XYZ file of C-alpha atoms in Angstrom:
722
model
C 2.880 19.392 16.828
C 2.518 20.936 13.238
C 0.640 23.634 13.280
C -0.887 25.498 9.864
C 0.145 29.016 8.873
C -1.086 30.054 5.722
C -2.440 27.954 3.184
C -2.811 29.203 -0.447
C -5.371 28.092 -2.668
C -4.744 26.147 -5.791
C -6.562 28.533 -8.001
C -5.014 31.725 -6.942
C -1.164 29.371 -6.366
C 1.372 32.098 -7.787
C 3.807 31.434 -10.655
C 6.522 33.443 -8.621
C 10.104 31.945 -8.828
C 8.724 29.222 -11.232
C 11.992 29.661 -12.656
C 12.869 28.387 -16.281
C 15.093 25.914 -17.165
C 16.856 24.827 -21.015
C 16.851 21.518 -20.867
C 19.895 20.905 -23.257
C 19.383 18.729 -26.243
C 15.462 18.025 -26.112
C 13.600 19.446 -29.217
C 13.400 22.783 -29.175
C 15.268 23.082 -26.236
C 11.803 23.475 -24.380
C 12.346 25.135 -20.659
C 10.512 22.768 -17.605
C 7.077 22.817 -16.933
C 5.548 26.545 -15.238
C 5.403 24.874 -12.170
C 3.687 27.221 -9.357
C 5.103 27.746 -6.149
C 2.454 28.615 -2.916
C 2.707 30.198 0.614
C 2.161 26.830 2.650
C 4.056 27.430 5.711
C 3.582 24.988 7.614
C 5.014 24.920 12.307
C 7.123 22.142 13.572
C 7.997 22.678 16.943
C 8.610 26.862 16.791
C 10.252 25.773 12.889
C 8.683 27.095 9.964
C 8.579 24.750 7.674
C 7.709 26.415 3.821
C 5.650 23.785 1.503
C 5.416 25.275 -1.525
C 4.141 22.476 -3.777
C 1.621 21.003 -1.753
C -1.472 21.182 -4.163
C 1.276 18.767 -6.247
C -0.496 16.231 -3.357
C -3.593 16.484 -4.854
C -4.955 14.669 -7.294
C -6.337 17.280 -9.252
C -6.497 18.909 -12.795
C -4.697 21.281 -12.284
C -1.930 18.520 -11.142
C -2.611 15.954 -13.888
C -2.106 18.627 -16.726
C 1.526 19.017 -14.854
C 2.138 15.433 -14.945
C 1.525 15.808 -18.652
C 3.324 18.525 -19.457
C 6.425 17.105 -17.684
C 5.725 13.821 -19.210
C 5.621 15.752 -22.487
C 9.065 16.767 -21.570
C 10.971 13.566 -20.302
C 9.297 11.115 -22.804
C 10.681 13.541 -26.176
C 14.114 14.276 -24.939
C 14.284 10.301 -23.770
C 13.041 8.381 -27.235
C 15.733 11.079 -28.829
C 18.578 9.297 -27.080
C 20.019 7.059 -30.148
C 21.123 4.354 -27.463
C 17.435 3.728 -26.813
C 16.064 1.307 -29.051
C 19.418 -0.819 -28.696
C 18.702 -0.738 -25.139
C 15.384 -1.667 -25.310
C 16.152 -4.566 -28.085
C 18.626 -6.064 -26.032
C 16.599 -5.749 -22.834
C 13.764 -7.173 -24.946
C 16.064 -10.306 -26.433
C 17.268 -11.068 -22.500
C 14.131 -10.961 -20.834
C 12.933 -14.413 -23.331
C 14.471 -16.608 -20.988
C 12.518 -19.372 -19.849
C 11.525 -19.027 -15.705
C 10.019 -20.912 -13.028
C 9.128 -20.229 -9.871
C 8.886 -22.336 -6.467
C 6.432 -25.241 -5.897
C 4.166 -25.184 -3.318
C 3.032 -28.558 -2.210
C -0.736 -28.924 -1.237
C -2.540 -32.070 -1.026
C -0.116 -34.151 -2.926
C 0.147 -31.847 -6.413
C 2.743 -29.397 -7.000
C 1.765 -25.826 -7.680
C 4.209 -23.060 -9.393
C 4.491 -20.494 -11.984
C 6.404 -20.739 -15.233
C 6.757 -18.338 -18.032
C 8.130 -19.330 -21.325
C 10.211 -16.021 -22.374
C 7.461 -15.035 -24.226
C 4.852 -13.938 -21.352
C 4.671 -10.947 -19.494
C 3.019 -11.974 -16.903
C 3.740 -15.526 -15.301
C 1.570 -18.683 -16.201
C 0.034 -20.353 -13.121
C 0.520 -24.270 -13.318
C -0.404 -27.394 -11.443
C 1.226 -30.824 -11.915
C -0.151 -33.945 -9.979
C 3.013 -35.397 -9.255
C 6.983 -34.724 -9.377
C 7.285 -36.139 -12.904
C 3.494 -35.439 -14.069
C 3.531 -33.087 -16.694
C 1.889 -29.531 -15.782
C -0.974 -27.984 -16.677
C -2.550 -24.870 -16.237
C -4.378 -23.280 -13.677
C -4.844 -19.866 -14.741
C -2.970 -17.437 -17.407
C -2.753 -13.598 -15.852
C -1.954 -12.564 -19.474
C -5.184 -13.051 -20.660
C -6.383 -10.712 -18.234
C -6.446 -7.614 -19.819
C -4.971 -6.032 -23.450
C -2.221 -4.563 -22.072
C -1.613 -7.719 -19.385
C -1.122 -5.012 -16.264
C -3.702 -7.094 -14.466
C -0.874 -9.217 -12.218
C -1.767 -12.554 -10.774
C -0.561 -11.344 -6.676
C -0.052 -13.902 -5.164
C -2.212 -17.889 -5.052
C -2.795 -20.200 -1.975
C -4.403 -23.807 -2.323
C -6.904 -25.335 -0.243
C -5.155 -28.125 2.252
C -6.642 -30.469 0.098
C -5.004 -29.029 -3.224
C -8.574 -29.602 -5.219
C -9.084 -25.234 -5.008
C -6.420 -22.809 -5.061
C -7.725 -18.616 -3.588
C -5.583 -16.090 -5.511
C -5.468 -12.409 -5.892
C -5.453 -9.958 -8.634
C -3.804 -6.346 -8.968
C -5.245 -3.580 -11.345
C -2.505 -1.676 -13.190
C -0.227 -2.093 -10.368
C -2.054 -0.741 -7.007
C -1.458 -3.108 -4.005
C -5.094 -3.421 -3.206
C -6.217 -6.752 -4.138
C -8.857 -8.310 -5.269
C -9.287 -12.498 -3.933
C -10.886 -15.223 -5.845
C -11.419 -19.233 -5.836
C -10.419 -21.568 -8.592
C -11.283 -24.945 -9.016
C -8.614 -26.525 -9.999
C -9.909 -29.739 -12.428
C -12.659 -27.422 -14.000
C -10.397 -24.495 -13.657
C -13.496 -22.614 -13.455
C -13.785 -19.433 -10.887
C -16.892 -19.979 -7.696
C -18.108 -17.155 -6.767
C -16.800 -16.098 -4.303
C -14.706 -12.595 -3.917
C -12.773 -10.761 -1.470
C -11.836 -6.975 -1.731
C -10.379 -4.459 0.741
C -7.068 -6.729 1.249
C -3.473 -5.689 0.940
C -0.091 -6.715 1.461
C -1.691 -10.100 3.535
C -2.729 -13.168 1.804
C -5.203 -15.929 2.614
C -5.203 -19.068 4.616
C -7.441 -22.053 4.806
C -9.204 -23.704 7.135
C -8.169 -27.326 8.010
C -11.640 -28.616 5.839
C -10.781 -26.784 2.705
C -14.040 -25.217 3.413
C -13.901 -21.606 4.210
C -10.605 -18.470 5.144
C -9.552 -16.545 7.366
C -8.156 -12.831 6.052
C -7.206 -9.309 7.543
C -8.992 -6.462 5.732
C -9.239 -3.093 5.704
C -12.751 -1.340 7.222
C -14.984 0.095 4.150
C -15.730 3.384 4.180
C -19.606 4.696 4.134
C -19.133 5.448 -0.288
C -17.751 2.226 -0.821
C -14.515 1.969 -1.112
C -11.176 0.827 1.434
C -10.372 3.056 4.520
C -6.894 2.414 5.365
C -6.639 4.976 7.842
C -7.637 2.671 10.082
C -7.012 -0.705 11.325
C -6.749 -4.131 9.654
C -9.652 -6.619 10.971
C -9.725 -10.449 10.530
C -12.924 -12.231 9.059
C -13.606 -15.593 8.357
C -14.959 -16.524 4.684
C -17.312 -19.389 3.998
C -17.188 -20.691 0.218
C -19.958 -20.087 -0.944
C -21.244 -17.226 1.011
C -20.681 -13.175 -0.046
C -18.111 -10.819 1.351
C -21.058 -8.858 3.422
C -21.792 -12.328 5.524
C -18.394 -12.886 6.668
C -17.883 -13.084 10.350
C -15.221 -10.280 12.530
C -13.332 -12.765 15.036
C -11.028 -9.852 15.641
C -9.839 -6.365 16.099
C -7.215 -4.268 17.448
C -8.789 -2.585 20.238
C -6.051 -1.684 22.556
C -3.796 0.179 20.251
C -3.785 2.405 17.819
C -1.660 1.714 15.277
C -0.767 -2.289 15.436
C -2.347 -4.003 12.447
C -3.023 -7.500 12.808
C -1.820 -10.263 9.480
C -2.822 -14.456 9.769
C -1.112 -17.673 9.938
C -2.256 -21.291 9.974
C -0.524 -24.004 11.603
C 0.116 -26.885 9.568
C -2.251 -28.838 10.816
C -4.806 -26.709 10.552
C -5.478 -26.294 15.004
C -3.988 -22.640 15.450
C -5.337 -19.849 13.489
C -2.024 -17.614 14.361
C -2.482 -13.241 14.763
C 0.771 -11.763 13.969
C 0.225 -7.526 14.341
C 2.600 -5.455 13.785
C 3.938 -1.732 14.705
C 7.036 -1.856 13.550
C 10.026 -3.905 12.485
C 11.147 -4.609 16.752
C 7.187 -3.918 17.444
C 5.371 -7.084 17.200
C 2.798 -9.335 18.707
C 1.646 -13.086 18.446
C -1.641 -14.455 19.306
C -3.522 -17.968 18.204
C -7.003 -18.594 18.222
C -7.313 -22.606 19.336
C -9.460 -24.059 16.016
C -12.899 -26.773 15.891
C -11.903 -29.455 13.251
C -15.089 -27.115 11.296
C -12.209 -24.326 11.604
C -14.221 -22.531 14.324
C -12.223 -20.338 16.363
C -12.097 -20.458 20.392
C -10.503 -18.277 22.838
C -8.028 -15.989 21.618
C -4.840 -16.259 23.755
C -1.684 -13.726 23.731
C 1.731 -15.773 23.492
C 4.141 -12.682 23.129
C 2.587 -9.019 23.662
C 5.185 -7.305 25.746
C 6.112 -5.825 21.462
C 9.903 -4.881 22.466
C 11.174 -7.352 19.244
C 10.415 -9.156 16.335
C 8.373 -12.344 17.053
C 7.160 -14.240 13.958
C 5.380 -17.210 14.232
C 7.414 -20.748 12.397
C 5.667 -23.780 13.282
C 3.443 -25.871 15.635
C 4.043 -29.464 16.097
C 1.992 -31.157 19.305
C 1.094 -28.184 20.574
C 4.107 -26.176 21.065
C 5.162 -23.069 19.327
C 7.638 -22.590 17.379
C 9.267 -18.853 17.175
C 12.512 -16.287 15.699
C 12.924 -13.331 17.986
C 15.213 -10.984 18.633
C 14.241 -10.603 22.068
C 17.648 -10.409 24.205
C 18.851 -11.202 20.481
C 20.392 -8.887 17.722
C 20.826 -11.754 15.641
C 17.516 -13.762 16.078
C 17.327 -17.047 17.607
C 14.790 -20.029 17.541
C 12.739 -20.717 20.588
C 9.744 -23.323 21.408
C 6.590 -22.211 23.671
C 3.702 -24.362 24.540
C 0.743 -23.619 23.801
C -1.035 -21.905 26.505
C -3.751 -22.578 29.452
C -5.172 -19.063 29.951
C -7.876 -18.087 27.592
C -10.281 -15.345 27.671
C -13.281 -14.256 26.281
C -13.671 -15.108 22.626
C -12.688 -12.295 20.247
C -11.771 -9.670 23.136
C -8.198 -8.950 23.368
C -8.273 -6.038 26.014
C -8.757 -9.081 28.735
C -6.497 -11.773 27.656
C -3.903 -12.028 30.074
C -0.531 -10.644 29.781
C 2.798 -12.408 29.659
C 6.000 -11.058 28.460
C 7.857 -14.549 29.229
C 5.325 -17.820 28.608
C 6.277 -20.318 30.739
C 8.431 -23.299 29.425
C 10.315 -21.397 27.086
C 13.043 -23.618 25.773
C 15.662 -22.052 23.386
C 15.816 -24.269 20.222
C 18.158 -22.144 18.003
C 20.872 -19.603 20.379
C 22.116 -16.490 18.931
C 25.281 -16.780 16.804
C 27.924 -14.249 15.176
C 25.847 -14.482 11.744
C 22.126 -13.143 11.865
C 19.345 -15.373 10.830
C 17.395 -13.977 8.325
C 14.858 -16.536 8.126
C 13.932 -20.310 10.020
C 11.867 -22.595 8.381
C 10.399 -26.346 9.854
C 9.832 -29.200 6.717
C 10.087 -32.788 7.789
C 10.701 -32.351 11.117
C 14.112 -30.373 10.515
C 14.729 -26.735 11.362
C 16.264 -24.557 8.083
C 17.991 -21.569 9.615
C 19.020 -19.403 6.964
C 22.044 -16.797 7.733
C 23.492 -13.913 6.427
C 27.301 -14.436 6.137
C 29.028 -10.887 4.818
C 26.012 -10.507 3.260
C 25.541 -13.758 1.169
C 23.392 -16.929 2.421
C 24.571 -19.784 5.028
C 21.994 -22.492 5.581
C 21.895 -24.992 8.420
C 19.525 -27.961 8.712
C 19.539 -29.173 12.710
C 17.701 -31.758 14.431
C 14.337 -29.696 16.692
C 16.461 -30.590 19.344
C 18.806 -28.037 17.454
C 21.406 -29.874 16.965
C 23.176 -29.270 13.846
C 23.071 -32.236 11.249
C 24.626 -30.818 7.839
C 25.185 -27.396 5.896
C 23.108 -27.188 2.469
C 25.572 -27.016 -0.255
C 24.496 -23.769 -2.351
C 26.624 -23.608 -5.633
C 28.244 -19.827 -5.090
C 28.516 -17.206 -2.623
C 25.123 -16.114 -3.223
C 21.881 -15.595 -1.943
C 19.098 -19.354 -0.906
C 15.946 -18.553 -0.551
C 12.491 -20.712 -0.084
C 12.486 -23.587 1.881
C 8.562 -24.134 3.083
C 6.835 -26.265 3.127
C 5.044 -28.870 6.194
C 6.197 -29.628 9.083
C 5.892 -33.638 8.021
C 6.756 -33.563 4.409
C 10.536 -34.373 3.655
C 10.830 -32.237 0.965
C 11.342 -28.423 0.164
C 12.787 -26.190 -2.741
C 15.034 -23.576 -2.813
C 16.032 -21.118 -5.617
C 19.431 -20.046 -5.381
C 20.957 -16.891 -7.786
C 23.647 -14.636 -7.749
C 24.413 -11.058 -9.611
C 25.719 -13.885 -12.801
C 23.401 -16.242 -12.506
C 19.527 -16.428 -12.950
C 17.256 -17.651 -10.020
C 17.539 -21.555 -10.104
C 15.091 -23.853 -8.798
C 16.087 -26.390 -6.327
C 14.869 -29.531 -4.666
C 16.558 -30.823 -0.909
C 15.520 -34.232 0.571
C 14.954 -32.588 4.746
C 16.145 -35.309 5.764
C 19.374 -36.999 4.026
C 20.649 -33.251 2.626
C 20.561 -34.351 -1.115
C 19.363 -31.741 -3.418
C 18.598 -31.761 -7.094
C 18.299 -29.131 -10.097
C 14.671 -28.884 -10.905
C 14.981 -25.721 -13.505
C 17.899 -23.929 -14.285
C 17.227 -21.730 -16.645
C 19.530 -20.897 -19.700
C 20.262 -17.333 -21.651
C 21.704 -16.248 -24.763
C 24.757 -14.432 -22.831
C 28.709 -14.845 -21.991
C 28.831 -14.505 -18.366
C 32.294 -15.971 -18.518
C 33.057 -12.456 -19.224
C 32.385 -10.862 -16.120
C 33.332 -11.263 -12.376
C 31.787 -10.268 -8.615
C 33.875 -9.465 -6.163
C 33.606 -8.575 -2.525
C 35.176 -5.749 -0.672
C 35.167 -3.538 2.184
C 35.399 0.552 3.032
C 35.605 2.407 5.960
C 32.200 4.505 6.323
C 32.513 8.257 7.732
C 32.848 6.870 11.320
C 34.983 3.906 10.288
C 32.220 1.036 10.451
C 33.382 -1.223 7.839
C 30.734 -1.515 5.250
C 30.921 -4.876 2.798
C 30.040 -4.027 -0.711
C 30.411 -6.592 -4.164
C 31.361 -5.323 -7.175
C 30.722 -6.519 -10.740
C 32.670 -5.715 -13.885
C 34.080 -7.497 -17.191
C 36.918 -9.868 -16.325
C 39.628 -7.031 -18.510
C 38.451 -3.920 -16.500
C 41.081 -1.003 -16.670
C 40.656 0.777 -12.643
C 41.795 3.870 -14.713
C 38.830 6.057 -13.384
C 37.189 6.081 -16.817
C 34.315 3.427 -16.609
C 31.007 3.462 -16.047
C 29.065 2.570 -12.286
C 25.738 1.812 -11.267
C 26.406 2.550 -7.358
C 23.028 0.331 -5.827
C 21.479 0.629 -2.280
C 19.045 0.634 0.216
C 19.524 0.645 3.471
C 16.214 0.195 5.658
C 13.862 -1.631 7.244
C 16.557 -4.521 8.149
C 15.989 -5.794 4.217
C 19.571 -6.694 3.078
C 20.987 -6.314 -0.379
C 21.961 -10.076 -0.900
C 23.686 -11.510 -4.380
C 20.660 -11.345 -7.625
C 20.546 -12.118 -10.882
C 18.521 -9.372 -13.116
C 18.245 -8.516 -16.733
C 18.812 -5.108 -17.224
C 22.224 -4.950 -14.579
C 23.232 -7.916 -17.042
C 22.689 -5.206 -19.972
C 24.622 -2.369 -18.024
C 26.891 -4.912 -17.945
C 27.415 -5.379 -21.187
C 27.173 -2.182 -22.660
C 30.874 -1.931 -20.142
C 29.280 -0.469 -17.049
C 30.466 -1.784 -13.500
C 27.780 -2.504 -10.676
C 28.183 -1.753 -7.450
C 25.459 -2.763 -4.466
C 26.664 -0.981 -1.469
C 25.602 -3.555 2.025
C 24.147 -0.211 4.044
C 23.406 0.169 7.657
C 19.582 0.256 8.125
C 19.422 -3.439 6.225
C 20.149 -6.540 8.379
C 23.487 -7.551 7.503
C 24.680 -8.255 10.059
C 21.592 -8.423 12.398
C 18.944 -5.784 14.847
C 22.307 -4.202 15.466
C 23.230 -2.480 11.787
C 19.028 -2.389 11.354
C 18.938 0.006 14.089
C 22.350 1.800 13.379
C 20.310 2.890 10.081
C 16.797 4.270 11.700
C 15.674 7.437 12.871
C 18.278 9.951 14.696
C 20.827 7.207 13.065
C 19.623 8.314 9.222
C 22.069 9.806 8.597
C 24.586 6.788 8.600
C 22.883 5.459 5.518
C 23.487 8.083 3.385
C 27.167 8.574 5.265
C 28.054 4.843 3.886
C 26.521 5.507 0.484
C 28.278 9.302 -0.149
C 31.760 6.735 1.203
C 30.776 4.100 -1.171
C 31.026 6.696 -4.022
C 34.297 8.009 -2.483
C 35.730 4.934 -2.095
C 35.153 3.302 -5.572
C 36.891 6.931 -7.054
C 39.787 6.614 -4.851
C 40.453 2.926 -6.376
C 39.683 4.194 -9.683
C 36.660 1.600 -10.953
C 34.653 5.301 -11.865
C 35.129 9.084 -11.471
C 32.719 11.540 -10.720
C 31.756 12.917 -14.558
C 31.192 8.411 -14.848
C 29.589 7.305 -11.427
C 25.702 7.837 -11.597
C 23.360 6.307 -8.700
C 20.210 4.231 -8.430
C 17.905 2.947 -5.627
C 14.331 2.255 -5.540
C 11.688 3.279 -2.982
C 13.278 3.916 0.772
C 16.295 3.577 -1.618
C 15.226 6.442 -3.935
C 15.050 8.040 -0.582
C 19.050 7.389 -0.502
C 19.589 8.833 -3.437
C 17.744 12.194 -2.640
C 19.794 12.306 0.545
C 22.923 11.906 -1.455
C 22.048 14.364 -4.775
C 21.429 16.859 -2.431
C 24.054 16.353 0.083
C 26.698 15.999 -2.620
C 25.449 17.004 -5.663
C 29.096 17.754 -7.101
C 30.026 14.074 -6.086
C 28.115 12.136 -8.799
C 27.398 12.427 -12.606
C 23.970 11.472 -12.918
C 21.152 10.305 -10.348
C 18.229 7.846 -10.529
C 16.046 8.055 -7.927
C 12.802 5.780 -8.476
C 9.612 6.008 -6.577
C 10.923 7.576 -3.680
C 9.878 8.612 -0.340
C 10.940 12.300 -0.272
C 9.215 13.889 1.514
C 9.951 13.312 5.311
C 7.979 15.354 7.293
C 5.296 14.076 5.808
C 5.341 10.781 4.498
C 2.979 9.250 6.781
C -0.108 11.007 5.836
C -1.569 9.229 3.257
C -2.510 5.617 4.995
C -1.627 3.740 8.225
C 0.506 1.561 6.614
C 3.089 4.746 5.640
C 3.297 5.392 9.246
C 4.296 2.377 10.165
C 7.812 3.317 8.525
C 8.124 5.544 11.297
C 10.038 2.374 13.583
C 12.816 3.068 10.517
C 12.275 6.845 10.060
C 10.455 8.839 12.769
C 7.565 11.320 13.512
C 8.170 14.440 12.754
C 5.109 14.994 15.205
C 8.449 14.414 17.394
C 10.809 16.759 18.276
C 13.812 14.642 18.278
C 12.762 13.704 15.111
C 11.676 15.910 13.405
C 14.701 17.851 13.506
C 17.330 14.763 12.252
C 14.044 14.072 9.182
C 14.623 18.230 8.070
C 18.391 17.945 8.475
C 18.070 15.234 4.975
C 14.735 15.367 3.449
C 15.396 15.475 0.296
C 12.285 17.413 -0.679
C 13.184 20.365 2.131
C 17.105 20.458 0.415
C 16.604 21.600 -2.533
C 19.406 23.949 -2.788
C 20.196 26.464 -5.515
C 23.395 24.440 -7.138
C 24.656 22.581 -10.400
C 23.058 18.794 -9.980
C 24.303 16.182 -12.051
C 21.487 14.371 -14.464
C 18.777 13.690 -12.813
C 15.474 11.310 -13.306
C 12.766 10.465 -11.388
C 10.680 8.513 -11.971
C 7.437 7.092 -10.638
C 3.654 6.399 -11.455
C 0.822 7.551 -10.892
C -1.497 4.322 -9.041
C 2.000 3.506 -6.723
C -0.627 3.104 -3.593
C 2.870 2.787 -1.969
C 4.753 5.725 -1.757
C 2.376 7.930 -2.960
C 3.701 9.985 -6.695
C 3.171 12.994 -4.823
C 7.071 12.508 -3.878
C 8.214 12.502 -6.633
C 6.633 15.122 -7.641
C 7.266 17.577 -5.472
C 11.226 16.161 -5.393
C 11.495 16.708 -9.443
C 9.737 20.336 -8.891
C 11.992 21.274 -6.190
C 14.856 20.612 -7.854
C 13.719 21.975 -10.875
C 13.666 24.942 -9.287
C 16.807 24.908 -7.856
C 18.954 23.607 -10.942
C 21.400 26.440 -11.801
C 22.883 24.539 -14.782
C 21.685 23.492 -18.057
C 22.062 19.601 -16.710
C 18.417 17.992 -17.121
C 16.234 17.179 -13.957
C 13.228 15.082 -15.603
C 10.065 13.504 -14.225
C 8.744 10.518 -15.625
C 5.316 9.635 -14.427
C 4.111 5.332 -15.592
C 0.510 5.495 -16.207
C -1.908 2.017 -14.578
C 0.968 1.154 -12.775
C 1.876 1.274 -9.339
C 4.998 0.594 -7.047
C 6.305 -2.327 -9.325
C 5.022 -5.332 -8.316
C 3.294 -7.041 -10.776
C 4.600 -4.824 -13.324
C 4.744 -6.717 -17.196
C 7.786 -7.285 -18.781
C 6.755 -5.189 -21.387
C 6.756 -1.972 -19.064
C 9.570 -2.715 -17.416
C 11.826 -2.735 -20.877
C 10.603 0.865 -21.153
C 11.513 1.855 -17.946
C 14.746 0.385 -18.372
C 15.166 1.298 -21.038
C 14.910 4.912 -20.351
C 16.776 4.858 -17.603
C 19.767 3.247 -19.352
C 19.857 5.375 -22.607
C 19.456 8.610 -20.313
C 23.045 7.223 -18.318
C 24.192 6.668 -21.488
C 23.949 10.140 -22.620
C 24.491 11.947 -19.126
C 27.932 9.726 -18.488
C 28.679 10.397 -22.068
C 29.063 6.254 -22.826
C 30.064 4.726 -25.965
């Protein structure tokens, strides 16, 4: 339980303790902007916690002036670094390569994204057949002068005649959905709003859509402090006319998503209340797409349950129930029904009758599974790289998909009756290639391979294993020049994430390639909290065990130094979002170990991360909640904002964006303020805040180039790179 003791109004905040500090190398030896420290105290479980920068959570004139002052300090410092322009030019040069997304097949047509290399946003194309000449359906580069209006998702109608697409304005996660006629290229009048993180699904007749949206406040704005609700939209009608068909009434934090079976006979409601607390309900649909009675298929919320496909009234479900590495089961459609749209009166069935195990749990974690052309395509994680197994519908192995190397394969979507599917392959030195798979024969065909003006042959990736603080064996990928001299003098960037069951697999990146060309070494540690070894690996880095993630990262740094890949003055750490938390936590725990730090869009105030919206509250499956005494104690011990202390921190560039509505930017504001106040030496602590940008999705290429040019230039200066 939390109780406010004192709240100092922003207008009477004192500048007491706003310690001025010189930033070396900045024009005029500028000092940090004045940052008033308030007297706000919170009480958590009889522990008084100071929050002197609570005022930075408010988007008012005082906060905006403070942000402007921080940018006015950081930007000249970064732009004055001689290497920045060279880095920016090389980023621009290398990013100018042709790239293509995975095709999605609807009504016999192929829809895909394509970028000719010079475009800030990829363009949506359609082809009538696999060999036909593609034509433009939608070009988001025309939507705004600065290319900050981005195409989010697209979903074609089953007949391929119309495509629903979403737009993000200025980096926000909020989407506005529109419908375009594929033949004419003209938009229909339909518009759907109040949607975030979820696509729409079409009914079989291509005349209506189901979608999940947040409620609307009285003032007309979206309200993401409440749960999503499911609506049906008929083409030609306004959103105000849409029928609400489902709302969660029996639990305060479960959020629904929608999926559609390939035959259009079932609307699937997937409910999320944490990565290991999900459920599956469904509505049988009439020929016109109207819903029947709701059925609760899985509602024990004791594991991860994901709808994979439905074939002949049998549901195929991915689950971690009784299987930390996951398995695939088959469940017949239930006959027990309830009153339409009333989940509270639906029969509860924690173990539906007739469950069959199709693909049992194996040694390696099953990351994803799809069913295409009557074949089960199971994607496994083998020591953090992809292994793809194809089986028949009884779970009998047929063949293993041949991959070009020990990298990442992703995709494999498609209709349960369509014999072809597509996937991408990538690794640290291979840009994503698009590959077609004949599900029946296992034959593969390259559809698109990018060409870059770079010599990839001078680099090599190796996988190593090291011991964490508690003896746990942790894998790590290291990419570097073939002629690397392990004398401890190489600048090295250590990257990590360690959360939400997200594995870090090999993946190509233009900025990483530029870093390698600069003589840098790039290391990716596969920390606990991810899913590289299944749910057990994930849960070992959550809640009361979150410190394991930080220990894994610190141990990776120590191993790299011990093996002379680098040394402390040459070692930079970087992470985004949950990875920003990672960097912030290890920076405050072991500041003497690192030569520079780049925490980006990080979750940095662990006691209040769940306050902005209901989406953030659901991160409690990994972080816990400060309302719980034991979880509060764990959070308070590592929360970066609360653990900045008087010491000499390495050069640190904190980056965020003013429109980030996933990890709200005040996390970074408060952390930067705390570090600047605590810094005891002349090494710079800078805050860079992007405008008209969000958490990262949809960011135009030009803005990404500016961002990476600043970060890499900061490292050149901080690590004293040649």
